[in-house]
mmCIF file of C-alpha atoms in Angstrom:
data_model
loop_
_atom_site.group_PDB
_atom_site.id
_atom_site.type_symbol
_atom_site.label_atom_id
_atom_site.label_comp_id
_atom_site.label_asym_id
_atom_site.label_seq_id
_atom_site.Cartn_x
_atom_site.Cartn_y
_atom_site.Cartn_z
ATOM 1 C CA UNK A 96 111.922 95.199 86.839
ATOM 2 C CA UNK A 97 109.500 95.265 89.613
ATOM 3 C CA UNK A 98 109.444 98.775 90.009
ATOM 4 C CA UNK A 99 109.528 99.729 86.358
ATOM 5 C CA UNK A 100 106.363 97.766 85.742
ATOM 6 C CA UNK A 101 104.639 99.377 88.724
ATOM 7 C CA UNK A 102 105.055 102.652 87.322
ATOM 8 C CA UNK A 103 103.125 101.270 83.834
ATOM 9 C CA UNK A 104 100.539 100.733 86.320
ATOM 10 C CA UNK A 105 100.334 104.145 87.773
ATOM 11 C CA UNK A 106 100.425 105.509 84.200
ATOM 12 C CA UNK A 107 96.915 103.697 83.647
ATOM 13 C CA UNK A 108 95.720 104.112 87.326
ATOM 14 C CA UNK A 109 95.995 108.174 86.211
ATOM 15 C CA UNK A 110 94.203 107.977 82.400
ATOM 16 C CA UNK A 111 91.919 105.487 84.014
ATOM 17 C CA UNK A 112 90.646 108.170 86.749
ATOM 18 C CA UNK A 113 91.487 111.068 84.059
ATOM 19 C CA UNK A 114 89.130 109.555 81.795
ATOM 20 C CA UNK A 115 86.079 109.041 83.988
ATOM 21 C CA UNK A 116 86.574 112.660 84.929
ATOM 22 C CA UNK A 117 86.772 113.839 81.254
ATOM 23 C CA UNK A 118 83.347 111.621 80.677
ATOM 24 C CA UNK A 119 81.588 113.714 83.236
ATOM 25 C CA UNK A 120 82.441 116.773 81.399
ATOM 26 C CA UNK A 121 81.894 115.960 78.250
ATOM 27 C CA UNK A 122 78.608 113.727 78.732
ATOM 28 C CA UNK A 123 76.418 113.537 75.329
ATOM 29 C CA UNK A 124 78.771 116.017 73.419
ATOM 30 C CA UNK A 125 80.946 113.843 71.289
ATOM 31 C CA UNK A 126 83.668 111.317 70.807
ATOM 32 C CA UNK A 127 86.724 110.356 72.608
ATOM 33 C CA UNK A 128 88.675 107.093 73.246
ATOM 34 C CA UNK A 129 87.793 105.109 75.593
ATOM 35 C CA UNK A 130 89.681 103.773 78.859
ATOM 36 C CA UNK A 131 90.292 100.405 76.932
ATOM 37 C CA UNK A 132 91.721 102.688 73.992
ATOM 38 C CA UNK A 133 93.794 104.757 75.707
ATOM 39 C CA UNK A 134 95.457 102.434 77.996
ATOM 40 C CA UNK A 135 95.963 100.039 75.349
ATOM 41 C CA UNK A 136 99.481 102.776 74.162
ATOM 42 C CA UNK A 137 100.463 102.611 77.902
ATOM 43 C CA UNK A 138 103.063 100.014 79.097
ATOM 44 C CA UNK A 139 105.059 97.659 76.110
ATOM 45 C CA UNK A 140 103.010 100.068 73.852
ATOM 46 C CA UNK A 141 103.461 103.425 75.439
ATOM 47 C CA UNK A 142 106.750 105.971 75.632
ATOM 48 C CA UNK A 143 108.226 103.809 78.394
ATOM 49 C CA UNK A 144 108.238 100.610 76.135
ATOM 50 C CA UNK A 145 110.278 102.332 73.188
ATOM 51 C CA UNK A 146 112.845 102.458 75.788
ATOM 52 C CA UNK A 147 113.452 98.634 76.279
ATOM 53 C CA UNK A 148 112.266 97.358 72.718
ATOM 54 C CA UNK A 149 114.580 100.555 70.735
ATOM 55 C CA UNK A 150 117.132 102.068 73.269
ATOM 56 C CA UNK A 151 118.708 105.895 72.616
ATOM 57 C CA UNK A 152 116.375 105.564 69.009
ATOM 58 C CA UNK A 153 113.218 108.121 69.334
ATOM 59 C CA UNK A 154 113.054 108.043 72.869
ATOM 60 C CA UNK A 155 110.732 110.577 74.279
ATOM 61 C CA UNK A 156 112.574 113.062 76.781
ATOM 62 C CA UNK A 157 110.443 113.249 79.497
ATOM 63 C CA UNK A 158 112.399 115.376 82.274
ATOM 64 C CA UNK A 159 111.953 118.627 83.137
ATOM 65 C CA UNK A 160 113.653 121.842 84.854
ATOM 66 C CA UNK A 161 110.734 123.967 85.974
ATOM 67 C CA UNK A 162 113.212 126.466 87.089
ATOM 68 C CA UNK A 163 115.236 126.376 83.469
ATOM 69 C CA UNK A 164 112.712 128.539 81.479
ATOM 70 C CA UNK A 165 115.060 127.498 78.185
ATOM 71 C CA UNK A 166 113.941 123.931 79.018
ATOM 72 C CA UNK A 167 111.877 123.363 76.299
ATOM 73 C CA UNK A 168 112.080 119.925 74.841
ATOM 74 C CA UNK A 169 109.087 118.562 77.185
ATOM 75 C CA UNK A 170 106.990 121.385 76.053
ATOM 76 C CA UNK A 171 107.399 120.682 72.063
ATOM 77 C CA UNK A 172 106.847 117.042 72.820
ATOM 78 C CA UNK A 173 103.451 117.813 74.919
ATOM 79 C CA UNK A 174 102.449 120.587 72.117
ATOM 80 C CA UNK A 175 103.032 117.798 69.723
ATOM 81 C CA UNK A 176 101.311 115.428 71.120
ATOM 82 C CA UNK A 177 98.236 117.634 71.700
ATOM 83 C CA UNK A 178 98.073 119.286 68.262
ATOM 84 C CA UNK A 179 97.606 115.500 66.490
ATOM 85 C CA UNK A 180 94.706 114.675 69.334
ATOM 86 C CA UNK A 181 93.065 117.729 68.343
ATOM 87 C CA UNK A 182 94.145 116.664 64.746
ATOM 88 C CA UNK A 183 92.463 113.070 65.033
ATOM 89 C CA UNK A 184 89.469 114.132 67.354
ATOM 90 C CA UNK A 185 88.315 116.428 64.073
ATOM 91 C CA UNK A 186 89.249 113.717 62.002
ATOM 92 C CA UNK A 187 87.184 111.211 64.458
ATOM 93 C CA UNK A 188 89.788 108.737 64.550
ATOM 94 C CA UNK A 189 89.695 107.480 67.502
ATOM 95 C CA UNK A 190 92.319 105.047 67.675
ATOM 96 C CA UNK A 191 94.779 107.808 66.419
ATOM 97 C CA UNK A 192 93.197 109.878 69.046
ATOM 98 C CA UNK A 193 93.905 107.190 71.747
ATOM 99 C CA UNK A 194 97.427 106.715 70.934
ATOM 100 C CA UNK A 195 98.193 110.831 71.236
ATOM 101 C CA UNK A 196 95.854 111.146 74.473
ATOM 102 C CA UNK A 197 97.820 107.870 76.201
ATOM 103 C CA UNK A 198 101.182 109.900 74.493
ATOM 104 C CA UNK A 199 100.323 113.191 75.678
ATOM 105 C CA UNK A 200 99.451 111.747 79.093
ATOM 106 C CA UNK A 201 102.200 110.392 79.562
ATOM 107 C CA UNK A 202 104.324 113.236 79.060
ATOM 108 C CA UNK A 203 102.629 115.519 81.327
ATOM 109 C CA UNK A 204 102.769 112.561 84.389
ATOM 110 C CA UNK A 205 106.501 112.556 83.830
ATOM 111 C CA UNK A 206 106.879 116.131 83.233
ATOM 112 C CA UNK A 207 104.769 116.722 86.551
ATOM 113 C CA UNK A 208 106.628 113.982 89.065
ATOM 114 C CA UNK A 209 109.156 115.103 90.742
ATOM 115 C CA UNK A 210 111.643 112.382 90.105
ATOM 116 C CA UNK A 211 111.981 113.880 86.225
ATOM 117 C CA UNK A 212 112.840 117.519 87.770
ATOM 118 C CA UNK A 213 116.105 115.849 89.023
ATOM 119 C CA UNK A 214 119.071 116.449 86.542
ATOM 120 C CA UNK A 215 119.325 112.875 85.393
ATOM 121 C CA UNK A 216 120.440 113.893 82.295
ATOM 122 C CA UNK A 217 123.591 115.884 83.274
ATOM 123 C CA UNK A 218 124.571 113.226 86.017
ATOM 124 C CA UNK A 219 124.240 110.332 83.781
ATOM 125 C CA UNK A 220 126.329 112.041 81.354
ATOM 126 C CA UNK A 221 128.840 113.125 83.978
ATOM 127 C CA UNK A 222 128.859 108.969 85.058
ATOM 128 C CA UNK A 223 129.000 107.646 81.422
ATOM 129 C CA UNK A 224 131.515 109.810 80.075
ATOM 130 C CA UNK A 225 129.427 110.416 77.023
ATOM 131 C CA UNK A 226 126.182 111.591 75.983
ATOM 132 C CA UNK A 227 122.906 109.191 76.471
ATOM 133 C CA UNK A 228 122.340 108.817 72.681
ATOM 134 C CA UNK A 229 125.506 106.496 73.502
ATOM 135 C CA UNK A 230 122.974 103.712 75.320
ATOM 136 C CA UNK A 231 121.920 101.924 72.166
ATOM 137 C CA UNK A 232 121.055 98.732 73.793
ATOM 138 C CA UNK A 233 119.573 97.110 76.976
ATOM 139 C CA UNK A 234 122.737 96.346 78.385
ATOM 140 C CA UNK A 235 124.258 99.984 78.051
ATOM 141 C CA UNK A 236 121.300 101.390 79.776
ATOM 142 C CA UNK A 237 121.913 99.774 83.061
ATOM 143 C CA UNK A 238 125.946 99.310 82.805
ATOM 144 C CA UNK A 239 127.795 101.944 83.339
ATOM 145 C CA UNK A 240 131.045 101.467 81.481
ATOM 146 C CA UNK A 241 134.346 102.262 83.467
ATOM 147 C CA UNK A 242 138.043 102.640 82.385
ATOM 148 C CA UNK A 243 138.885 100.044 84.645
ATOM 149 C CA UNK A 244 137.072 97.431 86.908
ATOM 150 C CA UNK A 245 137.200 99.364 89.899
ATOM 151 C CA UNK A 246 136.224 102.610 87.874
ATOM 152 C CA UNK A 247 133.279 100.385 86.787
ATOM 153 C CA UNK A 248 132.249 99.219 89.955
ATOM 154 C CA UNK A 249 132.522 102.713 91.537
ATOM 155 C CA UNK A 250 130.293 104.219 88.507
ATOM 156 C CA UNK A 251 127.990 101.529 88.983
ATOM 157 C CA UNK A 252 127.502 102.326 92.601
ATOM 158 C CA UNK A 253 126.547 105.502 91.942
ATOM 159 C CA UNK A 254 124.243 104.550 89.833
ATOM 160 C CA UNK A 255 122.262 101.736 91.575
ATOM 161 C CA UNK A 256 123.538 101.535 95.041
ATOM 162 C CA UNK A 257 122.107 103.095 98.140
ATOM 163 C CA UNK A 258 120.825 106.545 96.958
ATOM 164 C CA UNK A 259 122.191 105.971 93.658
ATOM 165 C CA UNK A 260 120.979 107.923 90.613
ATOM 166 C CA UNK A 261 118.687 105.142 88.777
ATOM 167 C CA UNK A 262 117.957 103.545 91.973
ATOM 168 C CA UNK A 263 116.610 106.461 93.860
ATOM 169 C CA UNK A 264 114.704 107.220 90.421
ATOM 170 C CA UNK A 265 112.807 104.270 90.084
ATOM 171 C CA UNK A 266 112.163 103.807 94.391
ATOM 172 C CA UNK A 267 110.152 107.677 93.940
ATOM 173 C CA UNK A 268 108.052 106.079 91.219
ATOM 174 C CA UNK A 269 107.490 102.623 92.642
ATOM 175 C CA UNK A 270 106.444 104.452 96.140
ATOM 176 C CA UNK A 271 104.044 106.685 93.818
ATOM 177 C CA UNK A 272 102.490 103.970 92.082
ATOM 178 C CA UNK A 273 101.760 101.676 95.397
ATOM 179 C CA UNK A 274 100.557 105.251 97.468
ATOM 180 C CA UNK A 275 97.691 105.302 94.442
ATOM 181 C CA UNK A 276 96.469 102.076 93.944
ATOM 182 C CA UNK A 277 93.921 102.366 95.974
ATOM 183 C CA UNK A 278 92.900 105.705 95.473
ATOM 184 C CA UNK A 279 89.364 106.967 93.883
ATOM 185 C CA UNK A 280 90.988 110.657 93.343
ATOM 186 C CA UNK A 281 87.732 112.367 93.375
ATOM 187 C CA UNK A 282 89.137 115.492 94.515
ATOM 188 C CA UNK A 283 90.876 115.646 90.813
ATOM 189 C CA UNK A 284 87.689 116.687 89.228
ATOM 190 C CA UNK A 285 88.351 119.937 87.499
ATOM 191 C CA UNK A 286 86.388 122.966 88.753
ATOM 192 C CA UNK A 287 84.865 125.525 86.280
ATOM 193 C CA UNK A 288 87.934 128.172 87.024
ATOM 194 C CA UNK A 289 90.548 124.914 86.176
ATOM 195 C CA UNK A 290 88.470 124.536 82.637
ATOM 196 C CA UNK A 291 88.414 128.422 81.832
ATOM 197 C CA UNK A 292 91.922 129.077 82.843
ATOM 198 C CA UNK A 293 92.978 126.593 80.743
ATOM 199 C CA UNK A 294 90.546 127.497 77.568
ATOM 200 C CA UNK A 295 92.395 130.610 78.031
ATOM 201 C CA UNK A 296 95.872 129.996 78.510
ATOM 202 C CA UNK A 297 96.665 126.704 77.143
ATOM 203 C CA UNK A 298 97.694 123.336 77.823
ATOM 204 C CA UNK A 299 101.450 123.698 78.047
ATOM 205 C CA UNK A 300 101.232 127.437 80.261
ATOM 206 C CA UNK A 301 99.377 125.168 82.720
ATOM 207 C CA UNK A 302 101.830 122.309 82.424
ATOM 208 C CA UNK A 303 104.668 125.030 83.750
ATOM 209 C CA UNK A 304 102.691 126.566 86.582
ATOM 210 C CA UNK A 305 101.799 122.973 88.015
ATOM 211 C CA UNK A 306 105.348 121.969 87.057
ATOM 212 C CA UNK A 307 106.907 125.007 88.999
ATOM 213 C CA UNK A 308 103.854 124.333 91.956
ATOM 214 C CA UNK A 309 105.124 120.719 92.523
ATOM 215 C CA UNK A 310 108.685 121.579 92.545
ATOM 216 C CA UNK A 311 108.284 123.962 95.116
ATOM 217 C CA UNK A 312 106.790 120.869 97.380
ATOM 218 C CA UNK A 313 110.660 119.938 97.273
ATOM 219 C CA UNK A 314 109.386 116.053 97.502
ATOM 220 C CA UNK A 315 111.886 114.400 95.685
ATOM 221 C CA UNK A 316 114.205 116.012 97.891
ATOM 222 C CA UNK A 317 112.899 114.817 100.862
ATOM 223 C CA UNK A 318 112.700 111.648 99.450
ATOM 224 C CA UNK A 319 116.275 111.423 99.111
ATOM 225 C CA UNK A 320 117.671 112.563 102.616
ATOM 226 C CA UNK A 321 114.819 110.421 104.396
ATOM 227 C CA UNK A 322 112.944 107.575 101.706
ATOM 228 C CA UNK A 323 109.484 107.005 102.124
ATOM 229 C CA UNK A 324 107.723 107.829 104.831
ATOM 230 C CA UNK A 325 104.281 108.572 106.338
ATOM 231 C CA UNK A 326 104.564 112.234 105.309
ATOM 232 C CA UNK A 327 105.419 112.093 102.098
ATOM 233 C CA UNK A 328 103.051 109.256 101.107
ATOM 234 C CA UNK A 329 100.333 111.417 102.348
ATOM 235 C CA UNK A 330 101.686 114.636 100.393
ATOM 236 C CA UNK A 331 101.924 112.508 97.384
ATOM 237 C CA UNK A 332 97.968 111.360 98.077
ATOM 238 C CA UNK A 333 96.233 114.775 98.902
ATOM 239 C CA UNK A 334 98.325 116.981 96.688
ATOM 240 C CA UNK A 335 101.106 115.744 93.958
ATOM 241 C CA UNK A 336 98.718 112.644 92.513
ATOM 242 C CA UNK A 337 95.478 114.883 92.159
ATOM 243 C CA UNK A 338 97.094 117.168 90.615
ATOM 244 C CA UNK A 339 99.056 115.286 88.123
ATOM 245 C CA UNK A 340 95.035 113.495 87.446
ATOM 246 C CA UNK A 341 93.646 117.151 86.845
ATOM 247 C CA UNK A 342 96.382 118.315 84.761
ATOM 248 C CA UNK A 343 95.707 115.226 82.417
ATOM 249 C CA UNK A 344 91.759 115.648 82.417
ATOM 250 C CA UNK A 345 92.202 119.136 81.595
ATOM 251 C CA UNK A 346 94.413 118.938 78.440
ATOM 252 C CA UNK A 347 92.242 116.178 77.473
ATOM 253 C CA UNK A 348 89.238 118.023 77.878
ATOM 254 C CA UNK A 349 91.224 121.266 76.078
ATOM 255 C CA UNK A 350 92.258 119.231 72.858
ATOM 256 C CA UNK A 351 88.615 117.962 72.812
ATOM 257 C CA UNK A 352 86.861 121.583 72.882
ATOM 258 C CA UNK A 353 89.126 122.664 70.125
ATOM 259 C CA UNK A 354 87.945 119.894 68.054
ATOM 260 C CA UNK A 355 84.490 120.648 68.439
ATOM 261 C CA UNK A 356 84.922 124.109 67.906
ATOM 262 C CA UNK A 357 86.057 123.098 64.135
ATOM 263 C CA UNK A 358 82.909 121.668 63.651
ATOM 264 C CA UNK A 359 80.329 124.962 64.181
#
């Protein structure tokens, strides 16, 4: 589990460095959670935790097609999860507001790596032999059933041997979340053009276009025909990480202005 709890890590590495951004923008203007606050609905407490405690019950769907334009479902949860931090900004609840920020977060760093453009869905479906609301415990989530043991064992190589479908998944996001540790990502400050284009178009419009930009980096597959490497560890530092951080700091800062537009 190694790799799974390196990618909590990443989750607050980003809404730490997110956060400190967001405070330089909105210096001596108002209220939002804190760092503390935020991370606190990351990890056990966070999307990725409802996933070991409550398997196949609520999970959030965090994959995307950025080709697919009727691929939707990432976009209602993101629009959901910004409408109730706007919602508990006005209100000034701010550990509401923490929970949706950390929620909302969280969907866009999924929905923006490229690991979650991959078709998991389809191929885990295609491997199970059922649909995933079938995985209703631990055990189902990592055992691929099988009609017979060597069915089983042949399903279950595809699925966590070499290059296999959850085991190439969770190698992209472990090599993420080492490449950033020791990052400051100061070059995912937003600009003045980042915070008008978004005042203007909206969160989830600029979730797609940097959706669609990192796909067309085509890291994920490069990944797969050639692992980690000096190349892509560098792409993943100067251009895929920074903008995953901006993208957060921007709907943050977004959901904030619309709450203190309520107020004049």
């Amino acid at each position: 589990m190694r790799k799974f709890d390196a990618w909590f890590g990443a989750h607050q590495k980003i809404d730490r460095v997110a956060r400190l951004h967001l405070g330089r923008l909105i210096a001596g203007q108002g209220d939002f959670p804190t760092r503390k606050q935020i991370i606190g609905f990351e990890g056990y407490d966070g999307p990725d935790g409802i996933k070991r405690k409550t398997p196949a019950q609520g999970e959030p769907w965090h994959y995307y097609n950025p080709e697919d334009a009727s691929d939707i479902q990432i976009l209602a949860v993101i629009e959901k999860n910004y409408a109730e931090l706007v919602k508990a900004l006005k209100a000034k609840n701010m550990t509401r507001a923490a929970f949706e920020a950390a929620w909302l977060a969280h969907g866009i760093v999924d929905g923006l790596t490229p690991a979650h453009h991959y078709p998991y869905e389809e191929e885990l479906v295609r491997l199970r032999g059922s649909g995933i609301e079938t995985r209703t415990s631990a055990k189902d989530k990592v055992i691929i059933p099988g009609n017979n043991l060597p069915d089983k064992v042949s399903k279950n190589w595809q699925m966590w041997g070499d290059k296999g479908l959850l085991a190439s998944h969770l190698a992209f996001e472990w090599g993420v979340a080492v490449t950033i540790v020791p990052l400051r990502l100061s070059d995912a400050m937003p600009t003045d053009d980042d915070i008008r284009w978004v005042l203007k178009h909206g969160v989830n419009e600029l979730f797609v276009k940097r959706a669609k930009a990192v796909s067309e980096l085509h890291m994920y597959d490069k990944f797969y025909k050639s692992g980690w490497n000096a190349r892509l560890a560098k792409q993943t530092r100067k251009e895929l990480v920074p903008t995953i951080v901006n993208t957060v700091t921007l709907a943050w800062y977004a959901a904030f202005h619309e709450a203190k537009l309520s107020e004049s």
